Structure formats: C-alpha cells, structure tokens
XYZ file of C-alpha atoms in Angstrom:
113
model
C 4.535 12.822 8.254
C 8.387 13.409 8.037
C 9.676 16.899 7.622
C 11.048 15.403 4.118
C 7.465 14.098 3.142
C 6.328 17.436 3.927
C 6.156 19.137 0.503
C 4.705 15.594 -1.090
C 0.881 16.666 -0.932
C 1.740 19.863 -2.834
C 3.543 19.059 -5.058
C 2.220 15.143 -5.874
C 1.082 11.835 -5.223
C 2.437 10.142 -2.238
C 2.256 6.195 -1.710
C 2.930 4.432 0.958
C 3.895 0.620 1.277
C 4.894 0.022 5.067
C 7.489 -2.376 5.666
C 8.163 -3.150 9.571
C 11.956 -4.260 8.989
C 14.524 -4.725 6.465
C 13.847 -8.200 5.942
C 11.761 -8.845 2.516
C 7.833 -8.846 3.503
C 6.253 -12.203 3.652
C 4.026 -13.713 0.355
C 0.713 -12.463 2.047
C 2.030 -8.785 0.870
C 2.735 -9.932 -2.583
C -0.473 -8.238 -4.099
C -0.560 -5.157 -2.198
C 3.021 -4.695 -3.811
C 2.056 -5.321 -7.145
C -0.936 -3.439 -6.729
C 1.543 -0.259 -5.572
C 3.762 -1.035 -8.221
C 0.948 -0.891 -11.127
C -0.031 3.101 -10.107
C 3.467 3.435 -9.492
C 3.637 2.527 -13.415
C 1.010 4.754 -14.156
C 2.346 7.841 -12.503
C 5.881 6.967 -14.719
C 3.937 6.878 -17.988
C 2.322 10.459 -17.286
C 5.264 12.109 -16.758
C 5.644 11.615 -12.443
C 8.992 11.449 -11.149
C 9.109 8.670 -7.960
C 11.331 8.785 -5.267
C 11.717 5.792 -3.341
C 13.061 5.783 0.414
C 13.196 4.679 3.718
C 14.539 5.783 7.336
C 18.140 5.132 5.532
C 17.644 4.161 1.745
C 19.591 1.518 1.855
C 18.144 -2.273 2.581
C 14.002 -1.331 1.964
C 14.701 1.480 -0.237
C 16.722 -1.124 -2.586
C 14.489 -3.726 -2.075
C 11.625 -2.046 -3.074
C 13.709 -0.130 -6.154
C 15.094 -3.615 -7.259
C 11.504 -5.590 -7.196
C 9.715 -2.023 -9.171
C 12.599 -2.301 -12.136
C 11.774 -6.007 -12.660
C 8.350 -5.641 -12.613
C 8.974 -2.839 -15.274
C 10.554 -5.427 -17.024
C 14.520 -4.336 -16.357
C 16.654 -7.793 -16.399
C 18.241 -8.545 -13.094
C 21.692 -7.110 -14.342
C 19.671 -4.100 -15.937
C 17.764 -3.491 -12.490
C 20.960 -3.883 -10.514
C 22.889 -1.520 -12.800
C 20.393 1.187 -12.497
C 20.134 1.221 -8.657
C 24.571 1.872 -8.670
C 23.574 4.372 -11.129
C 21.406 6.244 -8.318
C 22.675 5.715 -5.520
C 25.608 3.089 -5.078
C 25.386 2.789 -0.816
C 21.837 1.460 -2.091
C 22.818 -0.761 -4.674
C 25.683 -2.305 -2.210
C 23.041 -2.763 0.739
C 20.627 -4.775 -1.518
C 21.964 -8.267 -0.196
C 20.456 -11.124 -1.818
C 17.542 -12.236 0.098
C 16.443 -8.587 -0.877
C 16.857 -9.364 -4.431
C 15.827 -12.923 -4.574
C 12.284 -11.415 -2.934
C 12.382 -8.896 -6.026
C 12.300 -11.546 -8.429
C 8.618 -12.542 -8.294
C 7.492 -9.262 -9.600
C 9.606 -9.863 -12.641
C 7.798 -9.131 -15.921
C 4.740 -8.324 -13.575
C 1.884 -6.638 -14.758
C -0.744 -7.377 -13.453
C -2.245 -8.418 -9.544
C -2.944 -11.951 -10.266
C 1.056 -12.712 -10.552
C-alpha cells in the first residue's frame, strides 16, 4: 500500500481496479469495470466521497473519472466539464482514445452492458 492509501482502511472503503498502462484496458475488462463502477454508485448514494487516482492522475485517473460520469449518466460535455472542474492537468491528459473507451459505460447500469 502507498503511504497516501495509508489512512484508506480507517477511514473507508478502498477499491481497486488495476490498470497495467495508460492505454484504455481491453473489452475482456469491460465487466469488472462496470461491476466497480456499480459499488462505486452505491458508496455515492450513501453519502461516500471517492477519490480517484493513479501514480500521476492524469491519463488512468481521467480515464477512469471520464468512463464513471457517463455511466452515472453525465453527457460527454457534462463529464468532460466536471473533470476541468477538479482537476484541469486531468481533464487536458484525457486524450481521446481515453474517452472514446469511456463511452461504452454510458448510461450504464447494470453488468450485462
């Protein structure tokens, strides 16, 4: 665990969805995300706060941030206007193979897709 992951187990939940690179995961990883995404839903709707990050969070953490506001249901525009919002360096590393890969989670609520 990272000395900033450290407090995590006291103070909450802590998920992890591995990603080897910055390069959007394959389509075999498609339900473990949505899957993630879903508790990650369920911990927003009882009051959890969720921080999102990687080595750098820029390119996964942006990614991931992008794909979990459409799958909320956030328009592209909407998602992409949120991430600036939180952190800008993220919102300008999201590239658009990063954000085409979010759009399959789009209005996603469930595993099946």
């Amino acid at each position: 665990m990272a000395d900033h992951e450290a407090g995590v187990a006291a103070s909450g939940v802590q998920l992890r969805l591995p990603l080897a690179s910055a390069e959007p995961p394959g389509a075999e990883r498609s339900a473990e995300v949505r899957a993630c995404f879903a508790e990650l839903r369920g911990l927003l709707a009882s009051g959890a706060k969720i921080y999102v990050h990687c080595s750098a969070g820029l390119h996964r953490t942006g990614m991931v941030t992008h794909a979990f506001l459409r799958f909320l249901g956030h328009s592209r525009a909407e998602a992409l206007a949120r991430m600036a919002e939180l952190r800008e360096a993220t919102a300008e590393a999201a590239t658009e193979p990063r954000l085409a890969w979010g759009e399959q989670f789009a209005g996603s609520d469930d595993a099946s897709g």
